[in-house]
JSON list of C-alpha atoms in Angstrom, two decimals:
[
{"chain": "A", "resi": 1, "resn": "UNK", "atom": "CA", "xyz": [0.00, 0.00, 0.00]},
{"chain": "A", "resi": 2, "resn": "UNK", "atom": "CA", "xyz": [1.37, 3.48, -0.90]},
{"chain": "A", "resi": 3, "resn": "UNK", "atom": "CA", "xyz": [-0.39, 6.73, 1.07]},
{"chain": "A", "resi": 4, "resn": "UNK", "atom": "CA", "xyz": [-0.27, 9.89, -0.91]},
{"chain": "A", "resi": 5, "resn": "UNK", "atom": "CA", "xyz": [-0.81, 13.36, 0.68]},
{"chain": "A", "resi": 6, "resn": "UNK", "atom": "CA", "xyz": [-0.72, 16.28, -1.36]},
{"chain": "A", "resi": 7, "resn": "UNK", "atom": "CA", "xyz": [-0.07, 20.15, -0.69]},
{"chain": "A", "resi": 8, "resn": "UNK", "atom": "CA", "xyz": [0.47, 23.14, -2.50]},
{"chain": "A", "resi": 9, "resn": "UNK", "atom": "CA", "xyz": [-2.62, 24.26, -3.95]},
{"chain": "A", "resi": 10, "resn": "UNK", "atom": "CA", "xyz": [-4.94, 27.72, -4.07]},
{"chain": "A", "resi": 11, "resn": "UNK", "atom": "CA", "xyz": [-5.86, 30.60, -5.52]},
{"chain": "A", "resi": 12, "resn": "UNK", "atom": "CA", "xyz": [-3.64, 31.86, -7.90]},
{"chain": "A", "resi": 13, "resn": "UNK", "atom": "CA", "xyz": [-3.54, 34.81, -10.45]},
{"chain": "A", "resi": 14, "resn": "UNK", "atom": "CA", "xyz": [-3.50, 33.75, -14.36]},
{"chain": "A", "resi": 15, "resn": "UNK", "atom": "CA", "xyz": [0.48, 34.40, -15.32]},
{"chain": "A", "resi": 16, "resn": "UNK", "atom": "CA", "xyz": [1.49, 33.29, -11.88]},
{"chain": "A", "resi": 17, "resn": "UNK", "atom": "CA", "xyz": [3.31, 30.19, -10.63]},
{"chain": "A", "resi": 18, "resn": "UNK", "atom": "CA", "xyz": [2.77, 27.82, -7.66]},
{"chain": "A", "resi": 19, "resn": "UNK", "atom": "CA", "xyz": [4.60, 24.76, -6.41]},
{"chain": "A", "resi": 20, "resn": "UNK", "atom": "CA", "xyz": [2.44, 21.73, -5.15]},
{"chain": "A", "resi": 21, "resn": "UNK", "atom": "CA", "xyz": [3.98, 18.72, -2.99]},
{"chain": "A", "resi": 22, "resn": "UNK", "atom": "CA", "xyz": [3.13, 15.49, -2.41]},
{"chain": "A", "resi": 23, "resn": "UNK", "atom": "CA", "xyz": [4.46, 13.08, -0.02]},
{"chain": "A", "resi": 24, "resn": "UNK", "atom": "CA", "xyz": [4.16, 9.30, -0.17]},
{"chain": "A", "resi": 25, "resn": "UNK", "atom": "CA", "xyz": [4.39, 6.68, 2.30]},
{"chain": "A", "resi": 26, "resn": "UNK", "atom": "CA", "xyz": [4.18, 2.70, 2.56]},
{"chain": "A", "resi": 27, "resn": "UNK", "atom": "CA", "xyz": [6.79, 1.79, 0.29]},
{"chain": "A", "resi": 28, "resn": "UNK", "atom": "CA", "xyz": [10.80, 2.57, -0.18]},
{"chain": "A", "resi": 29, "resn": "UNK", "atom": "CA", "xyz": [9.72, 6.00, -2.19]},
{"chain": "A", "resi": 30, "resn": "UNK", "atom": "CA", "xyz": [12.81, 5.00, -4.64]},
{"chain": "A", "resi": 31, "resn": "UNK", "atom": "CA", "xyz": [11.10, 1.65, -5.89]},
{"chain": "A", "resi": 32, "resn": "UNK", "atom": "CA", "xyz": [8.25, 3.22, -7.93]},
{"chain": "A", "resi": 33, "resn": "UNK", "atom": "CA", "xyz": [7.49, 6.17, -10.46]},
{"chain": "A", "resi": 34, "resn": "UNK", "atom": "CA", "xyz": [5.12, 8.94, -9.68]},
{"chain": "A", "resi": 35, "resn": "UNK", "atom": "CA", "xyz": [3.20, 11.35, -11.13]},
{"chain": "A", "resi": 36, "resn": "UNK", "atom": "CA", "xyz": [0.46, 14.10, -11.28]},
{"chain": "A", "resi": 37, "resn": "UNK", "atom": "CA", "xyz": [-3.00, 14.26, -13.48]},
{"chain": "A", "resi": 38, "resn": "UNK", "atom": "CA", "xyz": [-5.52, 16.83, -13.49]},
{"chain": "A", "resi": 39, "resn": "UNK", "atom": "CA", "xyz": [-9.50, 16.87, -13.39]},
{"chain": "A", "resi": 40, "resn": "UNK", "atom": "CA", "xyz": [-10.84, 20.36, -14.50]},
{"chain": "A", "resi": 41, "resn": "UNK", "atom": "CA", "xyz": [-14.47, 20.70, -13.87]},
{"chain": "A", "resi": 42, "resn": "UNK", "atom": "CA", "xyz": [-16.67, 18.58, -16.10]},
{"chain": "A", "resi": 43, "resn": "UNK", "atom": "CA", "xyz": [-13.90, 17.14, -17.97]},
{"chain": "A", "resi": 44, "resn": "UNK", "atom": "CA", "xyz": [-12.06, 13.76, -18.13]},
{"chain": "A", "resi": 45, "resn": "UNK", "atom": "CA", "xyz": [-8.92, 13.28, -15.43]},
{"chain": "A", "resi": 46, "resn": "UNK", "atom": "CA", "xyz": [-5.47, 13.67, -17.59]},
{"chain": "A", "resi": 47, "resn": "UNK", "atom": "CA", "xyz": [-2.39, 13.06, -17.30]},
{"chain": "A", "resi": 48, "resn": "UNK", "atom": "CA", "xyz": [0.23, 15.95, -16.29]},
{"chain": "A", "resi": 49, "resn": "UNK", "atom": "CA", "xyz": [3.63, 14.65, -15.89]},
{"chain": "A", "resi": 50, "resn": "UNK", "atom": "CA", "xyz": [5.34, 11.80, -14.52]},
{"chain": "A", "resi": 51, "resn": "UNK", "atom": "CA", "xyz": [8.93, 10.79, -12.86]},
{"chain": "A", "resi": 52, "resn": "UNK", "atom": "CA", "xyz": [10.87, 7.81, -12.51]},
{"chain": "A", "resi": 53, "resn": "UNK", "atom": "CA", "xyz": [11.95, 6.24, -9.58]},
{"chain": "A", "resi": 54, "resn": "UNK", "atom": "CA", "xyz": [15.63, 7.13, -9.55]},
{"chain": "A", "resi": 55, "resn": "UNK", "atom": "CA", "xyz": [14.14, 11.00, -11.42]},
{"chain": "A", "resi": 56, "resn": "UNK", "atom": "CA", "xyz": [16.15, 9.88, -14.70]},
{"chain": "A", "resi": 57, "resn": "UNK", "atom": "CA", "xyz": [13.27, 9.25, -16.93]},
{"chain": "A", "resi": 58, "resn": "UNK", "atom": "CA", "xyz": [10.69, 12.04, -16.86]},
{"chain": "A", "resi": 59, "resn": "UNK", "atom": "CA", "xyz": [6.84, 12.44, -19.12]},
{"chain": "A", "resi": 60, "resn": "UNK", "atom": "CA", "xyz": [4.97, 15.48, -19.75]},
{"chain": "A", "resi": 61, "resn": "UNK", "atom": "CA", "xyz": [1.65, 16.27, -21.18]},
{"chain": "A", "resi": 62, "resn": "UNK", "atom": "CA", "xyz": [3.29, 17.62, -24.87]},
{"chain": "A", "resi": 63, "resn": "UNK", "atom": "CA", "xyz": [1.42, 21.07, -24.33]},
{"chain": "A", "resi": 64, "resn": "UNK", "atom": "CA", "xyz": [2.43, 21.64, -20.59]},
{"chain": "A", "resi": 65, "resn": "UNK", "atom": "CA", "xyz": [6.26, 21.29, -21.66]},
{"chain": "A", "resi": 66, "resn": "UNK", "atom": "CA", "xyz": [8.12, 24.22, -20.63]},
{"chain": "A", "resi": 67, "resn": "UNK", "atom": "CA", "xyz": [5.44, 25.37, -18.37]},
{"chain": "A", "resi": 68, "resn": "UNK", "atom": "CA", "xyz": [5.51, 22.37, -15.76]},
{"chain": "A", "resi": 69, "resn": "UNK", "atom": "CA", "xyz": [8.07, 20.99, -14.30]},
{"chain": "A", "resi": 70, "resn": "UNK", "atom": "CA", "xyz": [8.15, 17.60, -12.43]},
{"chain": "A", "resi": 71, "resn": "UNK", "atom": "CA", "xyz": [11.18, 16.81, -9.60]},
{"chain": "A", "resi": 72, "resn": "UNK", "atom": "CA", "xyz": [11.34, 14.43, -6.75]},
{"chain": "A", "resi": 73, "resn": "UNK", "atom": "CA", "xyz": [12.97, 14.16, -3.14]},
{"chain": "A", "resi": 74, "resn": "UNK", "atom": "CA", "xyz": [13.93, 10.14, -2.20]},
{"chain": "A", "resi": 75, "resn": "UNK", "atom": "CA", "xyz": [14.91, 11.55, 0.46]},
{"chain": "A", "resi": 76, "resn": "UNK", "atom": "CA", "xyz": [12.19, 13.35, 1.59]},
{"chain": "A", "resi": 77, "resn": "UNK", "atom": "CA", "xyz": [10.00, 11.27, 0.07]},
{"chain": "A", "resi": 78, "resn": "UNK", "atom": "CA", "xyz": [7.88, 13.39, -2.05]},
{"chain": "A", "resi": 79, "resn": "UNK", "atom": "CA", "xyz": [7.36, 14.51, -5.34]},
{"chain": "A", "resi": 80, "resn": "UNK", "atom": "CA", "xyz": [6.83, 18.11, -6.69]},
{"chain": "A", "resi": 81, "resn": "UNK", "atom": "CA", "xyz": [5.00, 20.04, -9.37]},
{"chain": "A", "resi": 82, "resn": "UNK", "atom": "CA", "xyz": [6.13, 23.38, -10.15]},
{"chain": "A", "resi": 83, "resn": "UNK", "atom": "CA", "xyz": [4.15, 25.14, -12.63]},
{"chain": "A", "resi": 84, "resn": "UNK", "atom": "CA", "xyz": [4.24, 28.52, -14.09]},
{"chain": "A", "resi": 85, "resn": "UNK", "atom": "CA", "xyz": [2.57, 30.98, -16.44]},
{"chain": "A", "resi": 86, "resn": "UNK", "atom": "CA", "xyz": [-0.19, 29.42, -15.41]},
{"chain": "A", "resi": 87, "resn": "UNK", "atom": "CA", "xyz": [-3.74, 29.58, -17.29]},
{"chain": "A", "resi": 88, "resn": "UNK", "atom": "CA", "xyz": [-7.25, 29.66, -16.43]},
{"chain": "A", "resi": 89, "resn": "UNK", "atom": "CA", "xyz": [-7.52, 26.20, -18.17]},
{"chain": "A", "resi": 90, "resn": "UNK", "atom": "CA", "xyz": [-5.01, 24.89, -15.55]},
{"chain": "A", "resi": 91, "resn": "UNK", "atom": "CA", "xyz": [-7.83, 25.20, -13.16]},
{"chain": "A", "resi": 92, "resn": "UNK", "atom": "CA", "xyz": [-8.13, 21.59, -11.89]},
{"chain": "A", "resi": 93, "resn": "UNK", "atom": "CA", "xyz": [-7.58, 19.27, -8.73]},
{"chain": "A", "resi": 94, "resn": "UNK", "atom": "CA", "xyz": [-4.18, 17.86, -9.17]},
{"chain": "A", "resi": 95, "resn": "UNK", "atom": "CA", "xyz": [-3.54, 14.60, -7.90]},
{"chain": "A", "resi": 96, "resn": "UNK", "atom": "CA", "xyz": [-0.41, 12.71, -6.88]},
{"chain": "A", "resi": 97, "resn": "UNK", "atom": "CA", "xyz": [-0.18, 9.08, -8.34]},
{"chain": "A", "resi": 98, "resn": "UNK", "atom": "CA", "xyz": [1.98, 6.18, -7.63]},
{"chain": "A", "resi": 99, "resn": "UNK", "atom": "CA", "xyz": [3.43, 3.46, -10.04]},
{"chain": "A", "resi": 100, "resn": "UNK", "atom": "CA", "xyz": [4.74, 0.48, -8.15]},
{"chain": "A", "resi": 101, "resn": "UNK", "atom": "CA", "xyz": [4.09, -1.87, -10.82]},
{"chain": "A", "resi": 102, "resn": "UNK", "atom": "CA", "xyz": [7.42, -0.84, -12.93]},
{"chain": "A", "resi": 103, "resn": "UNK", "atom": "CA", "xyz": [5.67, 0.22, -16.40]},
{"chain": "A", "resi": 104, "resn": "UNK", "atom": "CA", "xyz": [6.92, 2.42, -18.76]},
{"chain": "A", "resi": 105, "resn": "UNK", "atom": "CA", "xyz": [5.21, 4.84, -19.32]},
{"chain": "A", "resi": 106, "resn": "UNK", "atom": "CA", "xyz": [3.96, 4.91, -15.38]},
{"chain": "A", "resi": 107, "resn": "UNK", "atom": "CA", "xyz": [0.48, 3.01, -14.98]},
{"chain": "A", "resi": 108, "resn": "UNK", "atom": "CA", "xyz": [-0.59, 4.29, -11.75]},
{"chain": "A", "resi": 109, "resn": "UNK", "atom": "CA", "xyz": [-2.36, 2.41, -9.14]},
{"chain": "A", "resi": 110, "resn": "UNK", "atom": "CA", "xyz": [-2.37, 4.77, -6.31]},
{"chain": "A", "resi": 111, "resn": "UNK", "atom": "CA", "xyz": [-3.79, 8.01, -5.82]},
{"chain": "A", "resi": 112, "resn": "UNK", "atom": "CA", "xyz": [-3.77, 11.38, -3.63]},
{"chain": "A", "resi": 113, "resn": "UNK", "atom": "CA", "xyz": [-6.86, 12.77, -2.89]},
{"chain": "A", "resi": 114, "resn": "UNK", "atom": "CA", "xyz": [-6.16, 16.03, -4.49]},
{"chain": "A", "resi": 115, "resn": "UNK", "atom": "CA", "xyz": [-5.20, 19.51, -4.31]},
{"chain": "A", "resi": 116, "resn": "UNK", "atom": "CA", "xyz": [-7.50, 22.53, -6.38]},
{"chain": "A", "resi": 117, "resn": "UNK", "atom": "CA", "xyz": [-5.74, 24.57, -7.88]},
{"chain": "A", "resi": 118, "resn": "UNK", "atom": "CA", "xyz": [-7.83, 27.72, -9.27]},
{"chain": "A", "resi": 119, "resn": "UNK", "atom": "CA", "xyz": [-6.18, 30.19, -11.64]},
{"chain": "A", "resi": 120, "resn": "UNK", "atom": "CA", "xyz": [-8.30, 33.39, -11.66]},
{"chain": "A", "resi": 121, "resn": "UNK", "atom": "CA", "xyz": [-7.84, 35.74, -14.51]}
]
């Protein structure tokens, strides 16, 4: 079992930046990927960015590149989403997802409960 607790999120002005956290415990942290999708309202939960165990191998949503930017703490164990320039679209709840089944791409099969994160213009 992995626990996921995430942190971070707000209100935030549209051209701003904000840094959400997540912390995992359960499992040696270093063993498994992680990762962060979004649900905006009404829409389908996607899939932000992602992070290998070790942080060699990262994934991005193409059109977040350069905007987002994924990073992890083994030592700390938690993971990190720093975003900037942010959008109204990037209004969502972000949640932290674990990977301890290996895959590549990450396949999660745990999940945070979720920070909002609401970009106001």
């Amino acid at each position: 079992q992995v626990q996921l607790k995430e942190s971070g999120g707000g209100l935030v002005q549209a051209g701003g930046s904000v840094r959400l956290s997540c912390v995992a415990s359960g499992r040696t942290f270093s063993n498994y990927a992680m990762g962060w999708i979004r649900q905006a309202p009404g829409k389908e939960r996607e899939f932000v960015a992602g992070i290998s165990g070790n942080g060699g191998k990262l994934y991005y949503k193409d059109s977040l590149k350069g905007r987002f930017t994924i990073s992890r703490d083994n030592a700390k164990n938690t993971v990190y989403l720093q975003m900037k320039d942010l959008k109204a679209e990037d209004t969502a709840i972000y949640l932290c997802a674990a990977d301890v089944g290996g895959t590549d791409p990450p396949q999660f099969e745990y999940w945070g409960q979720g920070t909002l994160v609401n970009v106001s213009e």
